[in-house]
Amino acid sequence: MQKMKQYKTDFSTIVVIDNETGNILAAQGYIGREQKFDQSLVLEATHPSASLIKIITAADLVGKGNVNKETGFEFKGRSTT
């Protein structure tokens, strides 16, 4: 949760999912302006979820067997955005 505070975003959410079962292991939201954690933020649809496309794409690639934990990827930009 320290990283959520470090990057000073207005709103952040993190969801940890068990790849084997699909079970949600942890879900937490953080409101930067108020500097507080808010678990309900994870379930609200009040802000755009730009990273949702990353989750859907990754799930599809893993589900179809096109990638695994050893697959490398190239990208431009910071790994935090």
PDB file of C-alpha atoms in Angstrom:
ATOM      1  CA  MET A   1       0.000   0.000   0.000  1.00  0.00           C
ATOM      2  CA  GLN A   2       3.035   2.239   0.316  1.00  0.00           C
ATOM      3  CA  LYS A   3       3.224   2.468  -3.501  1.00  0.00           C
ATOM      4  CA  MET A   4      -0.327   3.805  -3.635  1.00  0.00           C
ATOM      5  CA  LYS A   5       0.735   6.670  -1.373  1.00  0.00           C
ATOM      6  CA  GLN A   6       4.045   7.195  -3.197  1.00  0.00           C
ATOM      7  CA  TYR A   7       2.606   7.944  -6.659  1.00  0.00           C
ATOM      8  CA  LYS A   8       0.074  10.518  -5.423  1.00  0.00           C
ATOM      9  CA  THR A   9      -2.737   9.627  -7.786  1.00  0.00           C
ATOM     10  CA  ASP A  10      -6.175  11.091  -7.187  1.00  0.00           C
ATOM     11  CA  PHE A  11      -7.724   7.625  -7.128  1.00  0.00           C
ATOM     12  CA  SER A  12      -6.029   4.225  -7.245  1.00  0.00           C
ATOM     13  CA  THR A  13      -7.207   0.660  -6.936  1.00  0.00           C
ATOM     14  CA  ILE A  14      -5.376  -2.626  -6.714  1.00  0.00           C
ATOM     15  CA  VAL A  15      -6.901  -6.084  -7.093  1.00  0.00           C
ATOM     16  CA  VAL A  16      -4.885  -9.262  -6.516  1.00  0.00           C
ATOM     17  CA  ILE A  17      -6.307 -12.343  -8.240  1.00  0.00           C
ATOM     18  CA  ASP A  18      -5.255 -15.974  -7.848  1.00  0.00           C
ATOM     19  CA  ASN A  19      -4.329 -17.050 -11.394  1.00  0.00           C
ATOM     20  CA  GLU A  20      -5.204 -20.675 -10.712  1.00  0.00           C
ATOM     21  CA  THR A  21      -8.710 -20.191  -9.274  1.00  0.00           C
ATOM     22  CA  GLY A  22      -9.701 -16.676 -10.333  1.00  0.00           C
ATOM     23  CA  ASN A  23     -10.464 -15.861  -6.702  1.00  0.00           C
ATOM     24  CA  ILE A  24      -9.921 -12.292  -5.554  1.00  0.00           C
ATOM     25  CA  LEU A  25      -7.296 -12.373  -2.809  1.00  0.00           C
ATOM     26  CA  ALA A  26      -7.232  -8.654  -2.020  1.00  0.00           C
ATOM     27  CA  ALA A  27      -8.862  -5.466  -3.239  1.00  0.00           C
ATOM     28  CA  GLN A  28      -8.074  -1.960  -2.015  1.00  0.00           C
ATOM     29  CA  GLY A  29      -8.708   1.584  -3.121  1.00  0.00           C
ATOM     30  CA  TYR A  30      -6.864   4.771  -2.216  1.00  0.00           C
ATOM     31  CA  ILE A  31      -8.059   8.374  -2.427  1.00  0.00           C
ATOM     32  CA  GLY A  32      -4.953  10.528  -2.832  1.00  0.00           C
ATOM     33  CA  ARG A  33      -6.458  13.914  -2.030  1.00  0.00           C
ATOM     34  CA  GLU A  34      -7.833  12.644   1.258  1.00  0.00           C
ATOM     35  CA  GLN A  35      -4.834  10.382   1.878  1.00  0.00           C
ATOM     36  CA  LYS A  36      -7.027   7.501   2.935  1.00  0.00           C
ATOM     37  CA  PHE A  37      -7.700   3.945   1.919  1.00  0.00           C
ATOM     38  CA  ASP A  38     -11.237   3.167   0.790  1.00  0.00           C
ATOM     39  CA  GLN A  39     -12.184  -0.417  -0.006  1.00  0.00           C
ATOM     40  CA  SER A  40     -15.483   0.621  -1.607  1.00  0.00           C
ATOM     41  CA  LEU A  41     -13.598   2.496  -4.352  1.00  0.00           C
ATOM     42  CA  VAL A  42     -12.731  -0.845  -5.957  1.00  0.00           C
ATOM     43  CA  LEU A  43     -16.415  -1.587  -6.567  1.00  0.00           C
ATOM     44  CA  GLU A  44     -17.539   1.875  -7.717  1.00  0.00           C
ATOM     45  CA  ALA A  45     -17.923   2.887 -11.352  1.00  0.00           C
ATOM     46  CA  THR A  46     -17.416   6.614 -10.824  1.00  0.00           C
ATOM     47  CA  HIS A  47     -14.032   6.964 -12.539  1.00  0.00           C
ATOM     48  CA  PRO A  48     -12.645   5.706 -15.855  1.00  0.00           C
ATOM     49  CA  SER A  49     -10.871   2.388 -15.662  1.00  0.00           C
ATOM     50  CA  ALA A  50      -8.143   2.803 -18.251  1.00  0.00           C
ATOM     51  CA  SER A  51      -6.180  -0.101 -16.800  1.00  0.00           C
ATOM     52  CA  LEU A  52      -9.161  -2.401 -17.173  1.00  0.00           C
ATOM     53  CA  ILE A  53      -8.192  -2.979 -20.806  1.00  0.00           C
ATOM     54  CA  LYS A  54      -4.778  -4.173 -19.627  1.00  0.00           C
ATOM     55  CA  ILE A  55      -6.424  -6.701 -17.323  1.00  0.00           C
ATOM     56  CA  ILE A  56      -8.804  -7.948 -20.009  1.00  0.00           C
ATOM     57  CA  THR A  57      -6.004  -8.231 -22.572  1.00  0.00           C
ATOM     58  CA  ALA A  58      -3.698 -10.046 -20.156  1.00  0.00           C
ATOM     59  CA  ALA A  59      -6.453 -12.435 -19.065  1.00  0.00           C
ATOM     60  CA  ASP A  60      -7.250 -13.257 -22.679  1.00  0.00           C
ATOM     61  CA  LEU A  61      -3.602 -13.871 -23.574  1.00  0.00           C
ATOM     62  CA  VAL A  62      -2.989 -16.061 -20.533  1.00  0.00           C
ATOM     63  CA  GLY A  63      -6.310 -17.875 -20.933  1.00  0.00           C
ATOM     64  CA  LYS A  64      -5.565 -18.808 -24.532  1.00  0.00           C
ATOM     65  CA  GLY A  65      -2.046 -19.944 -23.672  1.00  0.00           C
ATOM     66  CA  ASN A  66      -0.353 -17.281 -25.816  1.00  0.00           C
ATOM     67  CA  VAL A  67       1.782 -16.039 -22.915  1.00  0.00           C
ATOM     68  CA  ASN A  68       3.061 -17.289 -19.573  1.00  0.00           C
ATOM     69  CA  LYS A  69       4.973 -15.820 -16.632  1.00  0.00           C
ATOM     70  CA  GLU A  70       8.252 -16.069 -18.589  1.00  0.00           C
ATOM     71  CA  THR A  71       7.016 -14.139 -21.663  1.00  0.00           C
ATOM     72  CA  GLY A  72       8.802 -10.827 -22.188  1.00  0.00           C
ATOM     73  CA  PHE A  73       7.184  -7.588 -23.347  1.00  0.00           C
ATOM     74  CA  GLU A  74       8.584  -4.300 -24.613  1.00  0.00           C
ATOM     75  CA  PHE A  75       6.959  -0.982 -23.844  1.00  0.00           C
ATOM     76  CA  LYS A  76       7.692   2.733 -23.829  1.00  0.00           C
ATOM     77  CA  GLY A  77       7.018   4.836 -20.778  1.00  0.00           C
ATOM     78  CA  ARG A  78       7.070   4.099 -17.087  1.00  0.00           C
ATOM     79  CA  SER A  79       6.072   0.719 -15.721  1.00  0.00           C
ATOM     80  CA  THR A  80       3.756   2.497 -13.272  1.00  0.00           C
ATOM     81  CA  THR A  81       1.449   4.051 -15.871  1.00  0.00           C
TER      82      THR A  81
END
